[in-house]
Amino acid sequence: MVSPTYQQAPAQFLVGSNSHADECSSDADCMTSTGENCCMKVRDDTSGSKYFKCMPHGMPGSVCDLDGQAEDACPCQSGLTCSKIDLTEFGPTAASVNVIFEKYHFGMCEAPVDQAR
């Protein structure tokens, strides 16, 4: 029986390196011609570590930063409102999640009521 041979894959990561090309430290680092970006905490898909990355402001239906205190959500795009998420209408089990949204300062981007019609 012939045993299979394996080739070692080339190293893809620098050991001990935590830098990301798109890393930011404040919203000022993310300014574009539209200004619709923020510096948001994200998780690296490969290592699982968290870092701050420039991300676009939320669109309708996106989770958003309800009160300026969430590190892992952006504000809504201009003209949208970040509204409190309330799952009470889905029953007591779903409603119990409301405290999680509040604890992490999450809302949902929506068109203002007068524009939604």
PDB file of C-alpha atoms in Angstrom:
ATOM      1  CA  MET A   1       0.000   0.000   0.000  1.00  0.00           C
ATOM      2  CA  VAL A   2       1.322   3.423  -0.931  1.00  0.00           C
ATOM      3  CA  SER A   3       0.951   6.065   1.746  1.00  0.00           C
ATOM      4  CA  PRO A   4      -0.271   9.475   0.612  1.00  0.00           C
ATOM      5  CA  THR A   5       2.110  12.404   0.550  1.00  0.00           C
ATOM      6  CA  TYR A   6       1.135  15.740   1.971  1.00  0.00           C
ATOM      7  CA  GLN A   7       2.482  19.139   1.123  1.00  0.00           C
ATOM      8  CA  GLN A   8       2.609  21.768   3.781  1.00  0.00           C
ATOM      9  CA  ALA A   9       0.517  24.821   2.937  1.00  0.00           C
ATOM     10  CA  PRO A  10       2.431  28.111   2.895  1.00  0.00           C
ATOM     11  CA  ALA A  11       2.031  30.244   6.010  1.00  0.00           C
ATOM     12  CA  GLN A  12      -0.763  32.768   5.576  1.00  0.00           C
ATOM     13  CA  PHE A  13      -0.413  34.728   8.801  1.00  0.00           C
ATOM     14  CA  LEU A  14       2.369  36.361  10.716  1.00  0.00           C
ATOM     15  CA  VAL A  15       2.501  34.852  14.177  1.00  0.00           C
ATOM     16  CA  GLY A  16       1.722  37.471  16.783  1.00  0.00           C
ATOM     17  CA  SER A  17       0.466  39.990  14.225  1.00  0.00           C
ATOM     18  CA  ASN A  18      -2.896  41.533  15.089  1.00  0.00           C
ATOM     19  CA  SER A  19      -2.916  44.343  12.538  1.00  0.00           C
ATOM     20  CA  HIS A  20      -5.573  44.613   9.847  1.00  0.00           C
ATOM     21  CA  ALA A  21      -5.305  46.787   6.752  1.00  0.00           C
ATOM     22  CA  ASP A  22      -8.764  48.262   7.402  1.00  0.00           C
ATOM     23  CA  GLU A  23      -8.261  48.931  11.124  1.00  0.00           C
ATOM     24  CA  CYS A  24      -9.346  52.269  12.633  1.00  0.00           C
ATOM     25  CA  SER A  25      -9.228  53.934  16.025  1.00  0.00           C
ATOM     26  CA  SER A  26     -11.981  56.552  15.657  1.00  0.00           C
ATOM     27  CA  ASP A  27     -14.765  57.646  13.293  1.00  0.00           C
ATOM     28  CA  ALA A  28     -12.386  60.324  11.974  1.00  0.00           C
ATOM     29  CA  ASP A  29     -10.263  57.532  10.450  1.00  0.00           C
ATOM     30  CA  CYS A  30     -13.300  56.443   8.413  1.00  0.00           C
ATOM     31  CA  MET A  31     -14.307  59.727   6.782  1.00  0.00           C
ATOM     32  CA  THR A  32     -15.145  59.443   3.096  1.00  0.00           C
ATOM     33  CA  SER A  33     -16.664  61.845   0.598  1.00  0.00           C
ATOM     34  CA  THR A  34     -20.118  60.911   1.968  1.00  0.00           C
ATOM     35  CA  GLY A  35     -19.052  60.718   5.616  1.00  0.00           C
ATOM     36  CA  GLU A  36     -21.391  57.742   6.069  1.00  0.00           C
ATOM     37  CA  ASN A  37     -18.932  55.462   7.886  1.00  0.00           C
ATOM     38  CA  CYS A  38     -18.030  54.687  11.484  1.00  0.00           C
ATOM     39  CA  CYS A  39     -15.288  52.851  13.357  1.00  0.00           C
ATOM     40  CA  MET A  40     -17.010  49.682  14.599  1.00  0.00           C
ATOM     41  CA  LYS A  41     -15.805  46.654  16.595  1.00  0.00           C
ATOM     42  CA  VAL A  42     -15.855  43.483  14.442  1.00  0.00           C
ATOM     43  CA  ARG A  43     -14.639  39.911  14.877  1.00  0.00           C
ATOM     44  CA  ASP A  44     -11.795  38.591  12.692  1.00  0.00           C
ATOM     45  CA  ASP A  45     -13.167  35.572  10.763  1.00  0.00           C
ATOM     46  CA  THR A  46      -9.857  33.741  11.002  1.00  0.00           C
ATOM     47  CA  SER A  47      -8.594  34.320  14.524  1.00  0.00           C
ATOM     48  CA  GLY A  48     -11.833  35.233  16.300  1.00  0.00           C
ATOM     49  CA  SER A  49     -10.153  38.290  17.826  1.00  0.00           C
ATOM     50  CA  LYS A  50     -11.953  41.623  17.822  1.00  0.00           C
ATOM     51  CA  TYR A  51     -10.683  44.817  16.262  1.00  0.00           C
ATOM     52  CA  PHE A  52     -12.113  48.137  15.032  1.00  0.00           C
ATOM     53  CA  LYS A  53     -12.926  48.468  11.306  1.00  0.00           C
ATOM     54  CA  CYS A  54     -14.491  51.207   9.139  1.00  0.00           C
ATOM     55  CA  MET A  55     -18.056  50.169   8.322  1.00  0.00           C
ATOM     56  CA  PRO A  56     -20.922  51.942   6.520  1.00  0.00           C
ATOM     57  CA  HIS A  57     -23.748  53.538   8.471  1.00  0.00           C
ATOM     58  CA  GLY A  58     -26.880  51.419   8.825  1.00  0.00           C
ATOM     59  CA  MET A  59     -29.524  51.045   6.112  1.00  0.00           C
ATOM     60  CA  PRO A  60     -33.250  50.466   6.807  1.00  0.00           C
ATOM     61  CA  GLY A  61     -33.590  47.268   8.857  1.00  0.00           C
ATOM     62  CA  SER A  62     -29.952  47.313  10.050  1.00  0.00           C
ATOM     63  CA  VAL A  63     -29.021  47.043  13.715  1.00  0.00           C
ATOM     64  CA  CYS A  64     -27.769  50.457  14.851  1.00  0.00           C
ATOM     65  CA  ASP A  65     -26.190  52.290  17.766  1.00  0.00           C
ATOM     66  CA  LEU A  66     -29.232  53.486  19.711  1.00  0.00           C
ATOM     67  CA  ASP A  67     -27.564  55.999  22.003  1.00  0.00           C
ATOM     68  CA  GLY A  68     -23.956  56.481  20.899  1.00  0.00           C
ATOM     69  CA  GLN A  69     -22.607  53.855  23.315  1.00  0.00           C
ATOM     70  CA  ALA A  70     -22.498  50.667  21.176  1.00  0.00           C
ATOM     71  CA  GLU A  71     -19.013  49.683  19.995  1.00  0.00           C
ATOM     72  CA  ASP A  72     -20.240  47.063  17.550  1.00  0.00           C
ATOM     73  CA  ALA A  73     -22.953  48.951  15.656  1.00  0.00           C
ATOM     74  CA  CYS A  74     -22.891  52.115  13.543  1.00  0.00           C
ATOM     75  CA  PRO A  75     -25.408  54.955  13.503  1.00  0.00           C
ATOM     76  CA  CYS A  76     -28.018  54.968  10.734  1.00  0.00           C
ATOM     77  CA  GLN A  77     -27.550  56.622   7.340  1.00  0.00           C
ATOM     78  CA  SER A  78     -28.674  60.236   7.046  1.00  0.00           C
ATOM     79  CA  GLY A  79     -32.454  60.556   7.022  1.00  0.00           C
ATOM     80  CA  LEU A  80     -33.035  57.350   9.031  1.00  0.00           C
ATOM     81  CA  THR A  81     -33.818  57.007  12.724  1.00  0.00           C
ATOM     82  CA  CYS A  82     -32.377  54.434  15.133  1.00  0.00           C
ATOM     83  CA  SER A  83     -35.460  53.153  16.972  1.00  0.00           C
ATOM     84  CA  LYS A  84     -35.621  50.987  20.079  1.00  0.00           C
ATOM     85  CA  ILE A  85     -36.182  47.314  19.238  1.00  0.00           C
ATOM     86  CA  ASP A  86     -39.221  45.903  21.049  1.00  0.00           C
ATOM     87  CA  LEU A  87     -40.069  42.224  20.697  1.00  0.00           C
ATOM     88  CA  THR A  88     -42.981  42.296  23.183  1.00  0.00           C
ATOM     89  CA  GLU A  89     -45.539  41.629  20.437  1.00  0.00           C
ATOM     90  CA  PHE A  90     -43.907  38.222  19.814  1.00  0.00           C
ATOM     91  CA  GLY A  91     -44.655  36.983  23.335  1.00  0.00           C
ATOM     92  CA  PRO A  92     -42.854  36.727  26.669  1.00  0.00           C
ATOM     93  CA  THR A  93     -39.975  34.556  25.448  1.00  0.00           C
ATOM     94  CA  ALA A  94     -39.034  36.949  22.642  1.00  0.00           C
ATOM     95  CA  ALA A  95     -39.663  39.951  24.891  1.00  0.00           C
ATOM     96  CA  SER A  96     -37.015  38.668  27.305  1.00  0.00           C
ATOM     97  CA  VAL A  97     -34.420  39.527  24.631  1.00  0.00           C
ATOM     98  CA  ASN A  98     -35.304  43.241  24.909  1.00  0.00           C
ATOM     99  CA  VAL A  99     -32.939  43.630  27.870  1.00  0.00           C
ATOM    100  CA  ILE A 100     -30.050  42.341  25.732  1.00  0.00           C
ATOM    101  CA  PHE A 101     -30.745  44.970  23.062  1.00  0.00           C
ATOM    102  CA  GLU A 102     -30.892  47.641  25.755  1.00  0.00           C
ATOM    103  CA  LYS A 103     -27.733  46.409  27.522  1.00  0.00           C
ATOM    104  CA  TYR A 104     -25.720  46.578  24.304  1.00  0.00           C
ATOM    105  CA  HIS A 105     -27.419  49.804  23.145  1.00  0.00           C
ATOM    106  CA  PHE A 106     -28.830  48.307  19.922  1.00  0.00           C
ATOM    107  CA  GLY A 107     -31.705  49.718  17.908  1.00  0.00           C
ATOM    108  CA  MET A 108     -32.942  49.285  14.332  1.00  0.00           C
ATOM    109  CA  CYS A 109     -32.623  51.780  11.461  1.00  0.00           C
ATOM    110  CA  GLU A 110     -36.001  52.941  10.186  1.00  0.00           C
ATOM    111  CA  ALA A 111     -37.363  55.737   8.055  1.00  0.00           C
ATOM    112  CA  PRO A 112     -39.009  58.388  10.242  1.00  0.00           C
ATOM    113  CA  VAL A 113     -42.738  57.717  10.673  1.00  0.00           C
ATOM    114  CA  ASP A 114     -43.761  60.607   8.385  1.00  0.00           C
ATOM    115  CA  GLN A 115     -41.496  59.243   5.579  1.00  0.00           C
ATOM    116  CA  ALA A 116     -42.479  55.575   5.987  1.00  0.00           C
ATOM    117  CA  ARG A 117     -45.935  56.084   4.488  1.00  0.00           C
TER     118      ARG A 117
END
